[in-house]
Amino acid sequence: MKDHYDPWYVRMPDGRVIKAKSSQSVRYHVEAGHIPRNSMLRRLKNEEWVSLGWLNEFADLVGGDKKPEQITSDTNVEFVRAITGQGDPMRLETVGVRGLTEELLTAFDSTGHRDKLIVGSLLCGLSSVLLVLVPFIWFQLGNKETTWLPYVGNAISALLMTLGITWISRQTHWELSRMRSISLGEAQRRSFGPWIQLILAYTVVIGILGGLIYVLNHVPIWLAVDPSSYKGASIGLGLLIAKIFVFQLLLLVPVLGPIGPIEEYNFIESIGTWQKLCARNYGRILVYEGVALVMGFLAALPILLPYNLAGGTIGTFPPNINPVSVFGTHFLMGLAIGPMFVFLIVSNVILYLNLRYEFSANR
């Protein structure tokens, strides 16, 4: 990752642990008296706590009598407030689930970036149209057997969605790390490689999980057991538990999205990092993703609600329905869910960065 945070975890004398976003933030709060000079610091969870005075970055602060430095316009505080929603880059953050919940509120502010909303909504609209456009064209050409063709539309739609994930993840990460506004054009530069790697990562992970679901659904048929017998009931219960676990893993897949675009990993490295994060924070990510889905729905509600009140629906192609109506309603529906799509991407970028820097043993 070429641009990253410079976080410090600070253990106060009373045992509280907080996170400062940078060395500059630590210095400011020590000089201001918010952080006692006998506090302990570390960057990673696996590191030992080190006394403030033993660190080269802050050794000059111990015993010093300097006044708090003023935050100048060079820190671009107003922009940081706009994209983080947390006051300024000097803010101290609570570590843990409470901190992640606060970051979800931060994601709302970053979601409101015009470029993100435009790109996310347009890609969702085009993807929604493609779900019905490909089968329609095939049908008009006289090929009535289209049972497999929807999968082609689904695949093209998935490619567009992963492209949006790549762009928005890079844009959000660079905004947070560089503390300035990032245009969509900047995020698009050299994004082809990360996009392809993300497609491969999603294909492998979702393919494996989908294969597991297929196997679990067909085990009773292959075993030819009577579901009313004790043996059949026991097997059925075990399969149910296994399927619940697999579907929970599917809920963790969104965290995979920002890893490759941010770190510029290949798909194998991305999957490995995702697996480690999920293994260490399984329950935590599940709760976060559940709350993010609810908040994402709220982000889209101002558009979804008027759409439904106006009678907007989505459907297929009955012979007597004008295709313009179907294409139009699908496109509008895609536009309506665009804010939710963007919010989920942004929230997973923030979630990944939090988990990475709080728990990673490699950086």
Short mmCIF file of C-alpha atoms in Angstrom, two decimals:
data_model
loop_
_atom_site.label_atom_id
_atom_site.label_comp_id
_atom_site.label_asym_id
_atom_site.label_seq_id
_atom_site.Cartn_x
_atom_site.Cartn_y
_atom_site.Cartn_z
CA MET A 1 0.00 0.00 0.00
CA LYS A 2 1.65 3.19 -1.15
CA ASP A 3 -0.33 5.64 0.98
CA HIS A 4 -1.28 4.64 4.50
CA TYR A 5 -2.17 5.80 7.96
CA ASP A 6 0.39 6.52 10.63
CA PRO A 7 -1.70 5.37 13.64
CA TRP A 8 -0.60 4.96 17.24
CA TYR A 9 -2.42 3.03 19.95
CA VAL A 10 -2.11 4.79 23.29
CA ARG A 11 -2.66 3.13 26.67
CA MET A 12 -3.48 5.74 29.26
CA PRO A 13 -2.37 5.35 32.90
CA ASP A 14 -5.97 4.45 33.85
CA GLY A 15 -5.97 1.53 31.38
CA ARG A 16 -8.03 3.08 28.60
CA VAL A 17 -6.80 2.46 25.05
CA ILE A 18 -7.30 5.08 22.36
CA LYS A 19 -6.09 5.48 18.78
CA ALA A 20 -4.42 8.57 17.36
CA LYS A 21 -4.39 8.92 13.58
CA SER A 22 -0.79 10.09 13.30
CA SER A 23 2.39 10.97 15.15
CA GLN A 24 1.41 14.63 14.75
CA SER A 25 -1.86 13.89 16.55
CA VAL A 26 -0.03 12.20 19.44
CA ARG A 27 2.33 15.15 19.80
CA TYR A 28 -0.52 17.64 19.76
CA HIS A 29 -2.50 15.86 22.48
CA VAL A 30 0.55 15.25 24.67
CA GLU A 31 1.42 18.94 24.47
CA ALA A 32 -2.21 19.86 25.14
CA GLY A 33 -2.27 17.63 28.21
CA HIS A 34 -4.90 15.24 26.85
CA ILE A 35 -2.42 12.34 26.80
CA PRO A 36 -0.32 11.99 29.98
CA ARG A 37 3.42 11.82 29.43
CA ASN A 38 3.61 8.51 31.30
CA SER A 39 1.36 6.78 28.75
CA MET A 40 2.44 3.72 26.75
CA LEU A 41 2.30 3.45 22.95
CA ARG A 42 2.49 0.84 20.22
CA ARG A 43 1.56 0.58 16.56
CA LEU A 44 0.36 -3.04 16.36
CA LYS A 45 -1.49 -5.35 18.69
CA ASN A 46 1.31 -7.92 18.76
CA GLU A 47 3.92 -5.34 19.78
CA GLU A 48 4.91 -4.57 23.34
CA TRP A 49 3.75 -1.34 24.93
CA VAL A 50 6.60 1.19 24.96
CA SER A 51 6.93 4.23 27.19
CA LEU A 52 6.37 7.53 25.43
CA GLY A 53 9.83 8.78 26.32
CA TRP A 54 11.53 5.75 24.78
CA LEU A 55 10.21 6.47 21.30
CA ASN A 56 12.34 8.67 19.06
CA GLU A 57 9.25 10.42 17.71
CA PHE A 58 8.22 11.69 21.14
CA ALA A 59 11.34 11.60 23.33
CA ASP A 60 11.62 15.39 23.24
CA LEU A 61 8.13 15.74 24.73
CA VAL A 62 8.92 14.07 28.03
CA GLY A 63 9.63 16.72 30.62
CA GLY A 64 9.04 19.44 28.03
CA ASP A 65 7.08 22.56 28.69
CA LYS A 66 5.94 23.43 25.19
CA LYS A 67 2.60 25.00 24.42
CA PRO A 68 0.13 23.08 22.27
CA GLU A 69 0.75 23.61 18.59
CA GLN A 70 -2.01 25.23 16.63
CA ILE A 71 -3.58 23.36 13.73
CA THR A 72 -2.95 25.47 10.66
CA SER A 73 -4.72 25.55 7.33
CA ASP A 74 -2.00 23.26 5.98
CA THR A 75 -3.73 20.33 7.65
CA ASN A 76 -6.78 20.97 5.48
CA VAL A 77 -9.03 20.47 8.47
CA GLU A 78 -12.22 21.56 6.77
CA PHE A 79 -11.85 18.95 4.05
CA VAL A 80 -11.01 16.26 6.58
CA ARG A 81 -14.18 17.11 8.46
CA ALA A 82 -16.12 16.72 5.25
CA ILE A 83 -14.78 13.28 4.38
CA THR A 84 -14.38 11.78 7.84
CA GLY A 85 -17.14 13.39 9.81
CA GLN A 86 -15.00 13.23 12.90
CA GLY A 87 -13.94 16.83 13.48
CA ASP A 88 -10.30 16.88 12.40
CA PRO A 89 -7.28 14.62 11.90
CA MET A 90 -6.17 15.26 15.48
CA ARG A 91 -9.21 13.48 16.91
CA LEU A 92 -8.57 10.55 19.24
CA GLU A 93 -10.63 7.48 18.41
CA THR A 94 -12.07 4.79 20.65
CA VAL A 95 -10.63 1.35 19.88
CA GLY A 96 -13.02 -1.58 19.44
CA VAL A 97 -16.60 -2.15 18.32
CA ARG A 98 -17.67 1.30 19.46
CA GLY A 99 -14.99 2.81 17.26
CA LEU A 100 -16.14 0.77 14.27
CA THR A 101 -19.71 1.94 14.82
CA GLU A 102 -18.49 5.52 14.76
CA GLU A 103 -16.70 4.79 11.49
CA LEU A 104 -20.01 3.70 9.93
CA LEU A 105 -21.25 7.22 10.52
CA THR A 106 -18.04 8.46 8.90
CA ALA A 107 -18.91 6.36 5.84
CA PHE A 108 -22.13 8.34 5.42
CA ASP A 109 -20.15 11.55 4.90
CA SER A 110 -17.71 9.98 2.46
CA THR A 111 -20.61 8.39 0.55
CA GLY A 112 -21.93 11.86 -0.25
CA HIS A 113 -18.98 12.58 -2.57
CA ARG A 114 -20.53 13.55 -5.91
CA ASP A 115 -18.20 11.44 -8.08
CA LYS A 116 -18.86 8.34 -6.00
CA LEU A 117 -22.63 8.74 -6.13
CA ILE A 118 -22.62 9.36 -9.88
CA VAL A 119 -20.38 6.40 -10.68
CA GLY A 120 -22.08 4.05 -8.22
CA SER A 121 -25.59 4.92 -9.36
CA LEU A 122 -24.77 4.73 -13.08
CA LEU A 123 -23.03 1.38 -12.72
CA CYS A 124 -25.95 0.00 -10.71
CA GLY A 125 -28.38 1.30 -13.32
CA LEU A 126 -26.45 -0.22 -16.23
CA SER A 127 -26.03 -3.50 -14.37
CA SER A 128 -29.75 -3.67 -13.70
CA VAL A 129 -30.53 -3.07 -17.38
CA LEU A 130 -28.04 -5.75 -18.48
CA LEU A 131 -29.86 -8.34 -16.39
CA VAL A 132 -32.76 -8.15 -18.85
CA LEU A 133 -31.13 -6.69 -21.97
CA VAL A 134 -29.04 -9.72 -22.91
CA PRO A 135 -31.95 -12.22 -22.73
CA PHE A 136 -34.15 -9.75 -24.62
CA ILE A 137 -31.70 -9.41 -27.51
CA TRP A 138 -31.33 -13.18 -27.69
CA PHE A 139 -35.10 -13.58 -27.71
CA GLN A 140 -35.51 -11.01 -30.49
CA LEU A 141 -33.00 -12.88 -32.63
CA GLY A 142 -35.33 -15.86 -32.57
CA ASN A 143 -33.55 -18.01 -30.01
CA LYS A 144 -36.27 -19.04 -27.59
CA GLU A 145 -34.13 -21.22 -25.32
CA THR A 146 -32.67 -18.63 -23.01
CA THR A 147 -32.46 -20.53 -19.73
CA TRP A 148 -28.68 -20.12 -19.58
CA LEU A 149 -28.49 -16.61 -21.01
CA PRO A 150 -29.40 -14.68 -17.84
CA TYR A 151 -26.07 -15.88 -16.46
CA VAL A 152 -24.31 -13.92 -19.22
CA GLY A 153 -26.11 -10.76 -18.16
CA ASN A 154 -25.30 -11.51 -14.53
CA ALA A 155 -21.61 -11.94 -15.38
CA ILE A 156 -21.40 -8.65 -17.28
CA SER A 157 -23.22 -6.89 -14.44
CA ALA A 158 -20.78 -8.38 -11.93
CA LEU A 159 -17.85 -7.05 -13.98
CA LEU A 160 -19.32 -3.55 -13.85
CA MET A 161 -19.92 -3.77 -10.11
CA THR A 162 -16.36 -4.92 -9.41
CA LEU A 163 -15.11 -2.01 -11.51
CA GLY A 164 -17.10 0.34 -9.29
CA ILE A 165 -15.71 -1.33 -6.16
CA THR A 166 -12.17 -0.88 -7.48
CA TRP A 167 -12.57 2.81 -8.30
CA ILE A 168 -14.50 3.82 -5.18
CA SER A 169 -12.24 1.83 -2.84
CA ARG A 170 -9.12 3.51 -4.23
CA GLN A 171 -10.73 6.95 -4.15
CA THR A 172 -11.93 6.57 -0.55
CA HIS A 173 -8.61 5.21 0.67
CA TRP A 174 -6.61 7.99 -0.95
CA GLU A 175 -8.96 10.61 0.50
CA LEU A 176 -8.43 9.24 4.00
CA SER A 177 -4.68 8.73 3.68
CA ARG A 178 -3.78 11.92 1.79
CA MET A 179 -6.29 14.14 3.60
CA ARG A 180 -7.44 15.85 0.42
CA SER A 181 -10.11 15.52 -2.22
CA ILE A 182 -9.43 12.83 -4.81
CA SER A 183 -11.05 12.97 -8.23
CA LEU A 184 -12.44 9.92 -9.94
CA GLY A 185 -9.83 10.32 -12.66
CA GLU A 186 -7.04 9.87 -10.13
CA ALA A 187 -8.67 6.72 -8.77
CA GLN A 188 -9.04 5.30 -12.28
CA ARG A 189 -5.36 5.54 -13.14
CA ARG A 190 -3.68 2.14 -13.33
CA SER A 191 -6.84 0.52 -12.01
CA PHE A 192 -7.10 -2.18 -14.70
CA GLY A 193 -4.71 -4.57 -12.94
CA PRO A 194 -6.39 -4.28 -9.51
CA TRP A 195 -9.78 -4.69 -11.20
CA ILE A 196 -8.74 -7.96 -12.86
CA GLN A 197 -7.23 -9.24 -9.61
CA LEU A 198 -10.44 -8.37 -7.76
CA ILE A 199 -12.50 -10.26 -10.34
CA LEU A 200 -10.29 -13.32 -9.85
CA ALA A 201 -10.49 -13.04 -6.06
CA TYR A 202 -14.28 -12.82 -6.10
CA THR A 203 -14.51 -15.69 -8.60
CA VAL A 204 -12.42 -17.99 -6.42
CA VAL A 205 -14.07 -17.15 -3.09
CA ILE A 206 -17.67 -17.02 -4.31
CA GLY A 207 -17.07 -20.07 -6.50
CA ILE A 208 -15.84 -22.10 -3.52
CA LEU A 209 -18.68 -20.96 -1.27
CA GLY A 210 -21.24 -21.55 -4.02
CA GLY A 211 -19.80 -25.02 -4.60
CA LEU A 212 -20.12 -25.80 -0.89
CA ILE A 213 -23.77 -24.75 -0.91
CA TYR A 214 -24.41 -26.96 -3.95
CA VAL A 215 -22.76 -29.94 -2.26
CA LEU A 216 -24.64 -29.42 1.01
CA ASN A 217 -27.97 -29.18 -0.85
CA HIS A 218 -27.32 -32.46 -2.69
CA VAL A 219 -25.88 -34.54 0.15
CA PRO A 220 -29.32 -35.91 1.20
CA ILE A 221 -29.98 -36.97 -2.40
CA TRP A 222 -26.60 -38.63 -2.76
CA LEU A 223 -26.93 -40.45 0.57
CA ALA A 224 -30.54 -41.46 -0.19
CA VAL A 225 -31.52 -41.28 3.49
CA ASP A 226 -35.06 -41.02 4.81
CA PRO A 227 -35.41 -37.48 6.27
CA SER A 228 -38.04 -38.76 8.73
CA SER A 229 -35.62 -41.24 10.31
CA TYR A 230 -33.30 -40.36 13.20
CA LYS A 231 -30.31 -40.73 10.93
CA GLY A 232 -31.85 -38.54 8.25
CA ALA A 233 -32.93 -35.92 10.78
CA SER A 234 -29.45 -35.82 12.32
CA ILE A 235 -27.84 -35.43 8.91
CA GLY A 236 -30.34 -32.74 7.99
CA LEU A 237 -29.60 -30.79 11.17
CA GLY A 238 -25.86 -31.02 10.57
CA LEU A 239 -26.28 -29.84 6.99
CA LEU A 240 -28.45 -26.94 8.15
CA ILE A 241 -25.76 -25.78 10.57
CA ALA A 242 -23.13 -26.12 7.85
CA LYS A 243 -25.20 -24.08 5.39
CA ILE A 244 -25.77 -21.35 7.98
CA PHE A 245 -22.01 -21.12 8.42
CA VAL A 246 -21.40 -20.93 4.66
CA PHE A 247 -24.01 -18.19 4.25
CA GLN A 248 -22.35 -16.30 7.09
CA LEU A 249 -19.09 -16.54 5.17
CA LEU A 250 -20.86 -14.99 2.19
CA LEU A 251 -21.70 -12.02 4.41
CA LEU A 252 -17.97 -11.58 5.01
CA VAL A 253 -17.13 -11.41 1.29
CA PRO A 254 -17.63 -7.60 1.02
CA VAL A 255 -14.51 -7.10 3.17
CA LEU A 256 -12.53 -8.74 0.35
CA GLY A 257 -13.46 -5.91 -2.03
CA PRO A 258 -11.12 -3.12 -0.88
CA ILE A 259 -8.07 -5.29 -0.09
CA GLY A 260 -6.72 -5.69 -3.63
CA PRO A 261 -7.42 -2.14 -4.86
CA ILE A 262 -5.90 -0.59 -1.71
CA GLU A 263 -2.88 -2.84 -1.22
CA GLU A 264 -2.35 -3.57 -4.95
CA TYR A 265 -2.21 -7.28 -4.12
CA ASN A 266 -2.71 -10.13 -6.55
CA PHE A 267 -5.82 -12.22 -5.97
CA ILE A 268 -4.00 -14.90 -3.96
CA GLU A 269 -2.58 -12.33 -1.53
CA SER A 270 -5.96 -10.64 -1.27
CA ILE A 271 -7.71 -13.90 -0.42
CA GLY A 272 -5.02 -14.75 2.13
CA THR A 273 -5.35 -11.38 3.84
CA TRP A 274 -9.15 -11.66 3.82
CA GLN A 275 -9.00 -15.15 5.34
CA LYS A 276 -6.73 -13.97 8.16
CA LEU A 277 -8.92 -10.98 8.95
CA CYS A 278 -12.06 -13.12 9.01
CA ALA A 279 -10.45 -15.79 11.18
CA ARG A 280 -9.41 -13.23 13.79
CA ASN A 281 -12.54 -11.05 13.67
CA TYR A 282 -15.33 -13.39 12.55
CA GLY A 283 -18.08 -12.23 14.89
CA ARG A 284 -16.99 -8.63 14.77
CA ILE A 285 -17.18 -8.44 10.98
CA LEU A 286 -20.57 -10.19 10.93
CA VAL A 287 -22.05 -7.61 13.29
CA TYR A 288 -20.45 -4.75 11.36
CA GLU A 289 -21.72 -6.01 7.99
CA GLY A 290 -25.22 -6.46 9.40
CA VAL A 291 -25.31 -2.90 10.70
CA ALA A 292 -23.77 -1.64 7.45
CA LEU A 293 -26.55 -3.28 5.42
CA VAL A 294 -29.20 -1.55 7.51
CA MET A 295 -27.46 1.81 7.27
CA GLY A 296 -26.89 1.29 3.55
CA PHE A 297 -30.61 0.80 3.10
CA LEU A 298 -31.19 4.05 4.98
CA ALA A 299 -28.73 5.78 2.64
CA ALA A 300 -30.78 4.66 -0.37
CA LEU A 301 -34.19 5.26 1.24
CA PRO A 302 -34.58 8.89 0.06
CA ILE A 303 -34.54 7.58 -3.51
CA LEU A 304 -36.05 4.13 -3.02
CA LEU A 305 -39.11 5.41 -1.18
CA PRO A 306 -40.20 7.93 -3.85
CA TYR A 307 -39.47 5.32 -6.52
CA ASN A 308 -41.83 2.82 -4.91
CA LEU A 309 -44.46 5.42 -4.05
CA ALA A 310 -44.45 6.47 -7.70
CA GLY A 311 -45.23 2.89 -8.73
CA GLY A 312 -41.80 1.84 -9.90
CA THR A 313 -41.40 -1.92 -10.35
CA ILE A 314 -39.01 -4.30 -12.02
CA GLY A 315 -39.96 -7.26 -14.15
CA THR A 316 -39.22 -9.41 -17.18
CA PHE A 317 -40.43 -9.33 -20.77
CA PRO A 318 -44.03 -10.44 -21.31
CA PRO A 319 -44.76 -10.30 -25.05
CA ASN A 320 -47.25 -7.45 -24.66
CA ILE A 321 -44.96 -5.15 -22.64
CA ASN A 322 -42.93 -2.41 -24.30
CA PRO A 323 -39.22 -3.07 -23.68
CA VAL A 324 -38.62 0.64 -23.12
CA SER A 325 -40.75 0.41 -19.99
CA VAL A 326 -38.81 -2.58 -18.67
CA PHE A 327 -35.41 -1.07 -19.46
CA GLY A 328 -36.42 2.24 -17.92
CA THR A 329 -37.74 0.80 -14.68
CA HIS A 330 -34.68 -1.41 -14.27
CA PHE A 331 -32.38 1.54 -14.87
CA LEU A 332 -34.24 3.71 -12.37
CA MET A 333 -34.16 0.92 -9.81
CA GLY A 334 -30.41 0.65 -10.27
CA LEU A 335 -30.04 4.38 -9.76
CA ALA A 336 -32.10 4.13 -6.59
CA ILE A 337 -29.85 1.53 -4.98
CA GLY A 338 -26.68 3.37 -6.06
CA PRO A 339 -26.23 5.20 -2.72
CA MET A 340 -26.48 1.90 -0.86
CA PHE A 341 -23.87 0.36 -3.17
CA VAL A 342 -21.48 3.28 -2.57
CA PHE A 343 -22.05 3.27 1.19
CA LEU A 344 -21.28 -0.45 1.48
CA ILE A 345 -18.02 0.02 -0.45
CA VAL A 346 -16.94 2.98 1.67
CA SER A 347 -17.88 1.28 4.94
CA ASN A 348 -15.88 -1.82 4.01
CA VAL A 349 -12.85 0.32 3.14
CA ILE A 350 -13.02 1.85 6.61
CA LEU A 351 -13.64 -1.54 8.22
CA TYR A 352 -10.65 -3.06 6.45
CA LEU A 353 -8.34 -0.21 7.46
CA ASN A 354 -9.47 -0.49 11.08
CA LEU A 355 -8.95 -4.25 11.23
CA ARG A 356 -5.69 -4.08 9.34
CA TYR A 357 -4.03 -1.58 11.60
CA GLU A 358 -5.43 -2.86 14.85
CA PHE A 359 -4.65 -6.53 14.34
CA SER A 360 -2.11 -7.01 11.54
CA ALA A 361 1.13 -8.68 12.57
CA ASN A 362 2.86 -7.93 9.28
CA ARG A 363 2.75 -4.13 9.19
#
